[in-house]
Coordinates of C-alpha atoms in Angstrom, one line a residue:
X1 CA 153.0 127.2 37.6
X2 CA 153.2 130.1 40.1
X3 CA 149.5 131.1 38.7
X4 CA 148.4 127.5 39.3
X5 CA 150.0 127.4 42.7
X6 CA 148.2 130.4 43.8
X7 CA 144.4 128.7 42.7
X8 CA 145.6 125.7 45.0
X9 CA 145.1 126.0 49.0
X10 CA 147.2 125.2 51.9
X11 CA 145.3 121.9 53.0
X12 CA 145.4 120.4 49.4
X13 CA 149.6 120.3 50.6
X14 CA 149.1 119.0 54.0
X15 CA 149.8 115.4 55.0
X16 CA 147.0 113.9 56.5
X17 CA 149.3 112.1 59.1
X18 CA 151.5 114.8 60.4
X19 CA 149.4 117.6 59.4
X20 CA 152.3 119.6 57.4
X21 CA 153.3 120.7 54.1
X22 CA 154.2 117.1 52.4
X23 CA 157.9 116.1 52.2
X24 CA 158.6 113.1 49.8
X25 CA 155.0 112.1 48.9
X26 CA 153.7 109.2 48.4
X27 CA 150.5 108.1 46.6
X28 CA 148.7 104.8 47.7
X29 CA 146.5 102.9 45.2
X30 CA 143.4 104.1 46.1
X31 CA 144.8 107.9 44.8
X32 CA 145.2 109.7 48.7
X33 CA 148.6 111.5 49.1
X34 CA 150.8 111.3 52.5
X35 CA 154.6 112.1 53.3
X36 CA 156.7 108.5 52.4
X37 CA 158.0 108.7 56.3
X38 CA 154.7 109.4 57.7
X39 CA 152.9 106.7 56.0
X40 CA 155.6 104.3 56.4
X41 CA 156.0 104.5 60.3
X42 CA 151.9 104.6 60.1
X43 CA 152.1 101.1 58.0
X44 CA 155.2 99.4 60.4
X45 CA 152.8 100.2 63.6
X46 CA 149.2 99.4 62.1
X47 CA 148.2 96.5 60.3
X48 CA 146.7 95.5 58.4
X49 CA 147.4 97.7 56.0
X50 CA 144.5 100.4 55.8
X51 CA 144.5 104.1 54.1
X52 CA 144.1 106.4 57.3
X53 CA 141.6 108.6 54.7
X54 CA 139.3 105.9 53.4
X55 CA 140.0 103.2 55.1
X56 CA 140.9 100.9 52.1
X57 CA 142.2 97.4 53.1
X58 CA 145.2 96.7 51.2
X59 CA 146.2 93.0 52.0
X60 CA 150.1 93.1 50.4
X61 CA 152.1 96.4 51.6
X62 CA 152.0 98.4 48.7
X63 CA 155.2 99.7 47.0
X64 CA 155.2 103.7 47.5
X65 CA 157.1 105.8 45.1
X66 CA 157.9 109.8 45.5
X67 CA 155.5 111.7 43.2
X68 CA 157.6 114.0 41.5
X69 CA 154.0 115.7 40.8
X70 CA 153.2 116.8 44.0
X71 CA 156.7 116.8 45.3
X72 CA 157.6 120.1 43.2
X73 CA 154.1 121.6 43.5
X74 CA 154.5 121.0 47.4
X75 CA 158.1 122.7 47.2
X76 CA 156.8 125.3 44.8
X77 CA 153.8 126.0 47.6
X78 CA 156.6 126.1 51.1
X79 CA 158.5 128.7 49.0
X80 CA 155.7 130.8 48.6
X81 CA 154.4 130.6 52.2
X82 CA 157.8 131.5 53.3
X83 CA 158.0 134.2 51.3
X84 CA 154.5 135.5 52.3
X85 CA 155.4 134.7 55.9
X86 CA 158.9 136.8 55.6
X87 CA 156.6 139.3 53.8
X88 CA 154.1 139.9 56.2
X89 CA 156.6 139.5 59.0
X90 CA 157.8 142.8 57.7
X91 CA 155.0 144.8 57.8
X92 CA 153.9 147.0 61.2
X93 CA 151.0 146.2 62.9
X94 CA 149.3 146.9 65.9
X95 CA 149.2 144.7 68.8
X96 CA 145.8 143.1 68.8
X97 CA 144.5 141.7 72.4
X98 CA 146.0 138.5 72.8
X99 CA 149.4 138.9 70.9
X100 CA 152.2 140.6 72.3
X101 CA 153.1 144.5 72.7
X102 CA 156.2 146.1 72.0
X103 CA 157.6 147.1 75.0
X104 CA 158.8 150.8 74.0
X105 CA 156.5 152.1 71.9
X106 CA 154.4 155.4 73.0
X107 CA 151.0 155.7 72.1
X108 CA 149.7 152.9 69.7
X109 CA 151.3 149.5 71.0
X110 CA 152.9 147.6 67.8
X111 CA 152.8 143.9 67.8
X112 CA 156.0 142.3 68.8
X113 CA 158.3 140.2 66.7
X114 CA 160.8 138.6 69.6
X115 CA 161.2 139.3 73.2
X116 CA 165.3 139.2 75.2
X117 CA 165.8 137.2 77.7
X118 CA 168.4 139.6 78.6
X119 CA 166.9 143.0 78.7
X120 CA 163.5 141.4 79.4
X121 CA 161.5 143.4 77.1
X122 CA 159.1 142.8 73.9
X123 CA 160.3 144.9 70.5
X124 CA 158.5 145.6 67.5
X125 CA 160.1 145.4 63.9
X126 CA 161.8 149.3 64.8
X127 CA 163.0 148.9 68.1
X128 CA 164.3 145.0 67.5
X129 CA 166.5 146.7 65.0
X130 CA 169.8 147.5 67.8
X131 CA 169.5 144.0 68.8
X132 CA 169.8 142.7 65.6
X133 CA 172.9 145.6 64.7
X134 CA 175.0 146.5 68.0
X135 CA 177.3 143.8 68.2
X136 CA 176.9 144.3 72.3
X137 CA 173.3 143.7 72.0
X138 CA 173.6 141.1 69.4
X139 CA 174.5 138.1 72.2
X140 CA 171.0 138.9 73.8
X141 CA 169.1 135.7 73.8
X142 CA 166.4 136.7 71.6
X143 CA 163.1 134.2 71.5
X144 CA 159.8 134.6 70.2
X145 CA 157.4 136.6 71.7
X146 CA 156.0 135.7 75.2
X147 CA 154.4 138.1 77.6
X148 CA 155.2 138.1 81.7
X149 CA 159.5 137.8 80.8
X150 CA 159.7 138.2 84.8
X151 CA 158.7 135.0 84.8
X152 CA 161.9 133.8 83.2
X153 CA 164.0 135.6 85.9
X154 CA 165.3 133.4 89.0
X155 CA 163.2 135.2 91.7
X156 CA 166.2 134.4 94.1
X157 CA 168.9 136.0 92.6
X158 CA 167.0 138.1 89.6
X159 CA 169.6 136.3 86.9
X160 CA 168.0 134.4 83.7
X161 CA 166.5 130.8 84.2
X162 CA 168.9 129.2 81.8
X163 CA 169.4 125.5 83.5
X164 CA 167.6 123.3 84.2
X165 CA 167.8 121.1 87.8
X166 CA 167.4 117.5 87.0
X167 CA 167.7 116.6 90.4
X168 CA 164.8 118.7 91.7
X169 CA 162.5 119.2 88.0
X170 CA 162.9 123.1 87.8
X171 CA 164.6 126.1 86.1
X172 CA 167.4 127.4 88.0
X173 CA 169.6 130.8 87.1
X174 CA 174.0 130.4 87.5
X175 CA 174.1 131.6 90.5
X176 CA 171.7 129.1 92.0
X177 CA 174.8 125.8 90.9
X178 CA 176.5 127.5 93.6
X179 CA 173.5 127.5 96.4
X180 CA 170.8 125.2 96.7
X181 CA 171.4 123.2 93.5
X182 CA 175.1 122.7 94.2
X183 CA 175.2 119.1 94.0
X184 CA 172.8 118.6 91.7
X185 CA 172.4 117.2 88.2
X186 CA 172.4 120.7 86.3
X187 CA 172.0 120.9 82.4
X188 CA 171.4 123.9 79.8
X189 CA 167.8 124.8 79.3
X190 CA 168.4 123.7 75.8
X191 CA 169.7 120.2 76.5
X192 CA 167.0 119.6 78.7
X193 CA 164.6 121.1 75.8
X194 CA 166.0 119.0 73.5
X195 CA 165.7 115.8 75.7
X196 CA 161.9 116.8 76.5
X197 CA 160.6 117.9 73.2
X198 CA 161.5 114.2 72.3
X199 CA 159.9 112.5 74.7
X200 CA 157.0 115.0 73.4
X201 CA 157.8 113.9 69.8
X202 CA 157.4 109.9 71.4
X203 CA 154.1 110.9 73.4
X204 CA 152.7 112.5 70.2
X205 CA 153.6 109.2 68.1
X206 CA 151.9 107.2 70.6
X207 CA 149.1 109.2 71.0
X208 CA 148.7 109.2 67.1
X209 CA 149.0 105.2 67.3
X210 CA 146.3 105.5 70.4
X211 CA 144.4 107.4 67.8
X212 CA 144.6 105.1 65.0
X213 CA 143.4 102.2 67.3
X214 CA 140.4 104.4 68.4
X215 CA 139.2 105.0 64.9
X216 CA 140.2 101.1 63.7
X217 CA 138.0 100.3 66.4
X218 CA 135.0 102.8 65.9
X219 CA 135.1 100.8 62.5
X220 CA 135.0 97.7 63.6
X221 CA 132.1 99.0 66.1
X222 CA 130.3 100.3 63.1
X223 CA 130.9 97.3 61.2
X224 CA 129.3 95.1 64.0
X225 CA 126.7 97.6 64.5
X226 CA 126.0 96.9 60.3
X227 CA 126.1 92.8 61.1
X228 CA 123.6 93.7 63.8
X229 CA 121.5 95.5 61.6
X230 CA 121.0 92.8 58.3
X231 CA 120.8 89.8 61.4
X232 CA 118.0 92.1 62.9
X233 CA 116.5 92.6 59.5
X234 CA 117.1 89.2 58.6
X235 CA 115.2 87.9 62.0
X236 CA 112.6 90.3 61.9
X237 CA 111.6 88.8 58.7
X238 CA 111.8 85.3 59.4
X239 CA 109.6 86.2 62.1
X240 CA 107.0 88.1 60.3
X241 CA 107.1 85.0 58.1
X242 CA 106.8 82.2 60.7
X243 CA 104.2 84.8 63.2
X244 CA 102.2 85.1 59.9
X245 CA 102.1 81.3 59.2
X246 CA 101.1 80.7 62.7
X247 CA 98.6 83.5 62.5
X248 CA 96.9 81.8 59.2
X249 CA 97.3 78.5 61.0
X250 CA 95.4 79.6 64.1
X251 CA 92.4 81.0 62.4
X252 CA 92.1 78.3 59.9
X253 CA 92.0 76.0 63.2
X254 CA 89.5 78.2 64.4
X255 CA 87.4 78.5 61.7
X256 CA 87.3 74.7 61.3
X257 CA 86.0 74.1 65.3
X258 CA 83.5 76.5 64.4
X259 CA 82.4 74.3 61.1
X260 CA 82.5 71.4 63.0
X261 CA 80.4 72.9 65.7
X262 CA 77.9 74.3 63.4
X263 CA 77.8 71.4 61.5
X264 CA 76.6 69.1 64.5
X265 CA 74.1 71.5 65.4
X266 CA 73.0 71.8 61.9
X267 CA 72.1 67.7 61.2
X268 CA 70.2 67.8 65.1
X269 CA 68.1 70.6 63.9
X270 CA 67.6 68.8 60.7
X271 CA 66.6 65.7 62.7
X272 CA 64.3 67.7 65.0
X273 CA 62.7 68.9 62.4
X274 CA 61.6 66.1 60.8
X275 CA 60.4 64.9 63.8
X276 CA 58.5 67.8 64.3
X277 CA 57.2 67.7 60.7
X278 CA 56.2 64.1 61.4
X279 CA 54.3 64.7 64.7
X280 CA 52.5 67.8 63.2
X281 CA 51.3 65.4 61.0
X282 CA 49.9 62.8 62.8
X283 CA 48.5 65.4 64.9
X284 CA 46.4 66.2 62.0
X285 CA 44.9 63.5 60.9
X286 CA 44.1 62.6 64.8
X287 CA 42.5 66.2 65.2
X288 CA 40.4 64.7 62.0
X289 CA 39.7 60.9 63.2
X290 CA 38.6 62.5 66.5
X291 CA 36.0 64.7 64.1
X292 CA 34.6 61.9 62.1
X293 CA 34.2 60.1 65.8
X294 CA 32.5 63.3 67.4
X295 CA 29.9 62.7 64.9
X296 CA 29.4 59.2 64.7
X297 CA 28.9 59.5 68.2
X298 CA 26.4 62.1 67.8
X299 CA 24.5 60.2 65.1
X300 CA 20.6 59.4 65.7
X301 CA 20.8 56.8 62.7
X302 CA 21.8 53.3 64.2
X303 CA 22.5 51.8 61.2
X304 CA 24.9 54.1 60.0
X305 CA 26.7 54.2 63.4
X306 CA 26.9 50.6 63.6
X307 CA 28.2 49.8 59.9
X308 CA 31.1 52.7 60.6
X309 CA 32.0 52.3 64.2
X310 CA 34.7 49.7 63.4
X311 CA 36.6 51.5 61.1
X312 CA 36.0 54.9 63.0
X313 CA 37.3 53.0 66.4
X314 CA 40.0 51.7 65.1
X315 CA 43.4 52.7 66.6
X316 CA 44.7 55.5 63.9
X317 CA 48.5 53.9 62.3
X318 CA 51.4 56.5 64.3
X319 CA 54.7 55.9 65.6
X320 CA 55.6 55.0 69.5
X321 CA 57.0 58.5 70.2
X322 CA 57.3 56.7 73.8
X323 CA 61.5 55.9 72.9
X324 CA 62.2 58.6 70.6
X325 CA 63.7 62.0 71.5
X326 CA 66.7 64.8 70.6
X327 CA 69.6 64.2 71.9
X328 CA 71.9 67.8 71.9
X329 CA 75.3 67.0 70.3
X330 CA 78.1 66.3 72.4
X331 CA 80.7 69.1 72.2
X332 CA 83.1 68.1 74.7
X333 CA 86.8 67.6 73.5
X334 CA 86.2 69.3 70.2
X335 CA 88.3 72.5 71.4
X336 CA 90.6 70.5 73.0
X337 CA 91.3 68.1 69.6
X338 CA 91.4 71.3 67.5
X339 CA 94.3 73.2 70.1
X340 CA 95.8 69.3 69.9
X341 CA 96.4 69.8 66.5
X342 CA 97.5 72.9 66.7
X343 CA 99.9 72.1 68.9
X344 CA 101.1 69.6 66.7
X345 CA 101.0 72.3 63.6
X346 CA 103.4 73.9 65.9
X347 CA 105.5 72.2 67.0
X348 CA 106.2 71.1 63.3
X349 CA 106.9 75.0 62.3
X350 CA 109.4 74.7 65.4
X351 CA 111.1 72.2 63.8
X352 CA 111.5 73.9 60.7
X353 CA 112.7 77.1 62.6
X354 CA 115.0 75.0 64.5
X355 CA 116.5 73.7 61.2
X356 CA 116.4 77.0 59.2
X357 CA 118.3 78.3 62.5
X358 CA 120.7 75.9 62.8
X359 CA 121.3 75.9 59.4
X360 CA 122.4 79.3 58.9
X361 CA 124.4 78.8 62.4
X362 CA 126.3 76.0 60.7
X363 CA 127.6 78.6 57.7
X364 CA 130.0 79.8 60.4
X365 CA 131.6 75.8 61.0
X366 CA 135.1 75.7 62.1
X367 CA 137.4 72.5 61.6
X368 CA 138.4 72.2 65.6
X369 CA 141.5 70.0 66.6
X370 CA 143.1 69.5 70.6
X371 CA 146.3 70.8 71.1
X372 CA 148.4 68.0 73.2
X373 CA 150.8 70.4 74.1
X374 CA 147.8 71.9 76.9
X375 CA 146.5 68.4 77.7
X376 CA 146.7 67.1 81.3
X377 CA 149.0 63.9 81.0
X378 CA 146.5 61.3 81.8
X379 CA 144.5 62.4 79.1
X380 CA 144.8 60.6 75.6
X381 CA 144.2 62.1 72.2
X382 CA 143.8 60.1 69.3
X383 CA 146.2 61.0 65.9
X384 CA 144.1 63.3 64.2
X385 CA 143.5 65.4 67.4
X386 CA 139.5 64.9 67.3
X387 CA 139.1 62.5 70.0
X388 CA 140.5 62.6 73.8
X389 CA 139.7 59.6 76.5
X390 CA 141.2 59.3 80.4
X391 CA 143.8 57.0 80.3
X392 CA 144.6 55.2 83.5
X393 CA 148.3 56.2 83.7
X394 CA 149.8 59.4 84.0
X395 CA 152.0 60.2 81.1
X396 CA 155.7 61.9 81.6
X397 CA 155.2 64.7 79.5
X398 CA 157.0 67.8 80.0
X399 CA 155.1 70.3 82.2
X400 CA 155.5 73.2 79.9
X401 CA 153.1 76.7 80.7
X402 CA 150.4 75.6 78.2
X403 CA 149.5 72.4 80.3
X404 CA 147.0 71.7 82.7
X405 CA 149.1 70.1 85.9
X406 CA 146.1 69.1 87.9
X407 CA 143.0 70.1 86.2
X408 CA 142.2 66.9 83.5
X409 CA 141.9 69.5 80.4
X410 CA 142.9 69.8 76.8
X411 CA 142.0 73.0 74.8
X412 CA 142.0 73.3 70.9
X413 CA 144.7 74.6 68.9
X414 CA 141.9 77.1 67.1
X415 CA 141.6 80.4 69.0
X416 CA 139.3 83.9 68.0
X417 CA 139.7 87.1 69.2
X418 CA 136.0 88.4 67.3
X419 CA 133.4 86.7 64.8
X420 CA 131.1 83.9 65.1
X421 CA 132.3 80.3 65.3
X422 CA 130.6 77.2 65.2
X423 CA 131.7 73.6 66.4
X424 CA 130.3 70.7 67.7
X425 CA 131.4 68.3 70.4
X426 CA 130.0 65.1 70.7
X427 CA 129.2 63.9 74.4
X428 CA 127.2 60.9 73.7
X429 CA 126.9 58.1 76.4
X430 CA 129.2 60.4 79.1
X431 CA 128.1 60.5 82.4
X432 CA 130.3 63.6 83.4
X433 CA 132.0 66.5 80.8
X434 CA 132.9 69.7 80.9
X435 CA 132.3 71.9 77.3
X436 CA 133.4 75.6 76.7
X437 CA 135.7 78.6 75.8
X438 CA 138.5 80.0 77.6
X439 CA 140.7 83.1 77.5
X440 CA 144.1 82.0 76.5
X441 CA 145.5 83.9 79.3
X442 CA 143.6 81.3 81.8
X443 CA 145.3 79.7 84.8
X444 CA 146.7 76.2 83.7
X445 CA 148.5 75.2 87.2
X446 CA 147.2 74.2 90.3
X447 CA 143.3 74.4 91.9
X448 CA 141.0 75.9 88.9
X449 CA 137.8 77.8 89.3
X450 CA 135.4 77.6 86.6
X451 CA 133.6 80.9 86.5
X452 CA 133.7 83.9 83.8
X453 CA 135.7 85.7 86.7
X454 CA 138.7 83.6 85.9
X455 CA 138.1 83.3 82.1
X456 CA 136.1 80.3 81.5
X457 CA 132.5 80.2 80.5
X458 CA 131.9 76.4 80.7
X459 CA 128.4 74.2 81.1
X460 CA 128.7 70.8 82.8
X461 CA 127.1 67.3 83.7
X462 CA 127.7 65.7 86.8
X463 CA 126.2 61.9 88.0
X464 CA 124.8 61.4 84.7
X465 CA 121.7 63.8 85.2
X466 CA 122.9 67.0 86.6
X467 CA 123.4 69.8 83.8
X468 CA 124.4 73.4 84.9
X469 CA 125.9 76.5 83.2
X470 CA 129.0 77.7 85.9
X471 CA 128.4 81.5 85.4
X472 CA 129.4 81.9 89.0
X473 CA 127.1 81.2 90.9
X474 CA 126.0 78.2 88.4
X475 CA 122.5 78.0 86.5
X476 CA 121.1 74.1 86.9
X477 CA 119.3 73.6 83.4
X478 CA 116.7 71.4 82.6
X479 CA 117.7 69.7 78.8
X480 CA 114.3 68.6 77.2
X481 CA 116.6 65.4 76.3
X482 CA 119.8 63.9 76.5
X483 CA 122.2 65.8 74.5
X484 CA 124.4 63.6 71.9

């Protein structure tokens, strides 16, 4: 065991809580070791019930039992570190800078083991040796070792600061009861100690439960920093998704205007060029009547001219290009119908947004109910607690501190402290309401303020048109419609 003991080192026997060699140790379920006292006064101030190591939430206080294990090999270990203290404590060595000389040694300066109050010098293992044999020397108040021992002298009367003045909050020798401090509250050094070191022992718990707080809430910080990070995830998804639908939309709009446009310049060139096709045509075969009439006209041979003159002077058979023409395509409006319809695209992807929104807002429902003890006594609330109304009489109700006295308010019995909650009021067919959360420390008597100042972040309608979010000064909104 000894062998063993010697492979292990000091921190594997050191509580975690108090930072010392364990004394009745404990293991919790998820395997981590802690002194039984430590980690119950850790579990009566904290909960719930976390491992200060790993953090493991249990949700029942476990049962702790000693482990006889760890016990013996944590007895087995403060035996041996004694006896390598005692060990080493008996060995010479020389004063290194920052420790304490011995006062009497010549030449090379051996460290100091204790320093008298009395003789107000330091000794090394040698020269401690009368103090510790002469039984004259042997009542010397021997402490360990501290340098500037003038310091512990009364500067007034060069005697030993062994009380303590209560009265006025500083060491005095004997001979100052009789002086300055002769009515005063005067108590050993050691009572006074004894009182102090507990309050120190109290400080150090609290600043220990101070501690625990900090970290609890650097883990809840974390944690919310982690629900920040998968809804940020999970939005910037949703928006790559919806961006990318509207982005498909926008250019398949687009690339039908441009279609539409191209097509109704396509069928006018068709139609001008059949025209053109036509009149090219006609020009023709005019370019060859006006040839066969050239040279009738220039015939010598009369009766020739005379038999073909009626069908050469005929009028030739062409259209009356007199009411025909292009007309260019009318593009006005086409843009305007294609961004109309995309608006409407839109604002149907809205509504699916809105709904995928609220959807995954409503996973965080909570079943809300009025509390009559905080309602103001004209106001009625129906048996289930879902429904309040004015009445016209004020009720005698008893005016405990949870009840509004003047302002006409209710609250609900649900309260949060963190999280995300979701509820809905219905406010359809009021003319005036007020809707919002409150600290539960609010002001319930008298005048009321609605501002986040004094703990209420409210939004209200006034005259049956007038909507505004009192954030002190108020924000007037501008609803879209009528909320239900």
């Amino acid at each position: 065991m000894s062998a063993a003991s010697c492979l292990l080192t000091e921190d594997q026997f050191l509580c975690s809580i108090c930072l010392d060699v364990f004394t009745d140790p404990v293991t919790t379920p998820c395997g981590h070791n802690f002194c039984k006292t430590c980690i119950t006064e850790h579990w009566s101030t904290n909960v719930p019930y976390r491992c200060p190591n790993c953090k493991e939430l249990f949700y029942t206080r476990p049962e702790l039992r000693v482990n006889t294990f760890i016990s013996e090999m944590a007895a087995q270990f403060r035996q041996l570190a004694q006896q390598k203290a005692s060990s080493s404590s008996s060995e010479q060595q020389v004063s290194k800078p920052g420790e304490v000389p011995c006062d009497v040694c010549n030449g090379t300066k051996l460290k100091a083991l204790k320093s008298c109050l009395v003789c107000l010098e330091s000794y090394c293992e040698t020269h401690l040796e009368p103090h510790l044999t002469v039984s004259g020397l042997k009542r010397h108040q021997l402490t360990d070792p501290v340098e500037n021992l003038e310091g512990r002298m009364c500067t007034i009367h060069d005697k030993p600061l062994e009380l303590f003045c209560k009265t006025d909050q500083i060491c005095v020798c004997m001979l100052c009861t009789y002086s300055d401090h002769k009515t005063h509250d005067v108590v050993p050094l050691k009572e006074e100690y004894e009182g102090k070191k507990a309050e120190l022992g109290k400080t150090q718990a609290e600043i220990q439960q101070m501690i625990q707080k900090r970290r609890l809430k650097v883990e809840e910080i974390k944690h919310s920093v982690e629900l920040s990070e998968e809804d940020a995830d999970r939005e910037i998804a949703d928006g790559v998704q919806v961006f990318t639908a509207l982005k498909e939309s926008v250019e398949r709009s687009q690339a039908e205007l441009i279609d539409t446009i191209k097509e109704k310049q396509r069928k006018t060139e068709e139609q001008a060029e059949g025209f053109i096709e036509e009149l090219e045509q006609e020009i023709s075969e005019l370019k060859k009547r006006s040839t066969e009439v050239e040279q009738l006209s220039c015939s010598e041979d009369h009766l020739h001219l005379l038999q073909s003159f009626t069908s050469v002077n005929a009028a030739p058979s062409t259209r009356d290009w007199t009411k025909i023409s292009i007309r260019p395509p009318s593009y006005e409006g086409t843009v305007v119908t294609a961004v109309t319809q995309l608006e409407e695209m839109l604002s149907k992807q809205m509504k699916k947004l809105f709904e995928a929104v609220l959807k995954r807002i409503q996973q965080y429902a909570v079943d809300v109910t009025l509390n009559p003890k905080t309602a103001y006594p004209e106001r009625i609330l129906s048996d289930d607690g879902k429904q309040v109304k004015h009445g016209d009489i004020s009720k005698n109700l008893p005016d405990n501190p949870e009840r509004f006295s003047t302002c006409t308010c209710v609250l609900g019995k649900q309260s949060f402290s963190s999280g995300r909650f979701y509820f809905e009021v219905q406010v359809k067919g009021k003319t005036d309401w007020d809707l919002g959360v409150v600290r539960e420390s609010i002001n319930r008597k008298g005048q009321i303020n609605l501002c986040p100042k004094d703990g209420y972040w409210t939004i209200w309608l006034r005259n049956n048109n007038k909507y505004k979010a009192l954030a002190g000064p108020g924000v007037h909104l501008s609803p879209k419609s009528r909320p239900d």
